[in-house]
XYZ file of C-alpha atoms in Angstrom:
44
model
C 0.000 0.000 0.000
C 1.218 3.456 -0.863
C 1.235 5.611 2.312
C 0.781 8.741 0.207
C -2.425 7.347 -1.251
C -4.174 5.095 1.288
C -7.409 3.365 0.413
C -10.658 5.086 1.391
C -11.113 5.544 5.094
C -13.157 3.127 7.166
C -14.342 6.192 9.042
C -16.684 6.872 6.123
C -18.237 3.381 6.372
C -21.441 3.587 8.439
C -21.436 -0.146 9.275
C -17.879 0.055 10.584
C -18.702 3.121 12.688
C -21.814 1.473 14.080
C -19.934 -1.663 15.043
C -17.103 0.398 16.491
C -19.566 2.047 18.846
C -20.277 -1.377 20.395
C -16.809 -1.445 21.957
C -17.931 0.728 24.845
C -20.962 -1.466 25.521
C -18.733 -4.506 26.019
C -15.905 -2.580 27.711
C -13.479 -3.435 24.894
C -10.590 -1.310 23.709
C -9.282 -0.670 20.220
C -5.785 0.122 18.971
C -5.839 2.341 15.918
C -3.023 2.727 13.425
C -3.511 5.394 10.773
C -1.516 7.335 8.224
C -0.715 10.941 9.175
C -3.254 12.294 6.695
C -5.995 10.219 8.382
C -5.235 11.429 11.911
C -7.639 14.392 11.942
C -10.571 12.219 10.885
C -9.594 9.473 13.351
C -9.822 11.920 16.248
C -13.472 12.769 15.536
């Protein structure tokens, strides 16, 4: 994968975001690794 041109962000995928929100319900954690250009969106 080219770090200057990563594939579309999972943050734009509504199913992924919905499932991600279940982590809190089950007291799970999540380690996120992103490219620098994805950092701003990851923080939202």
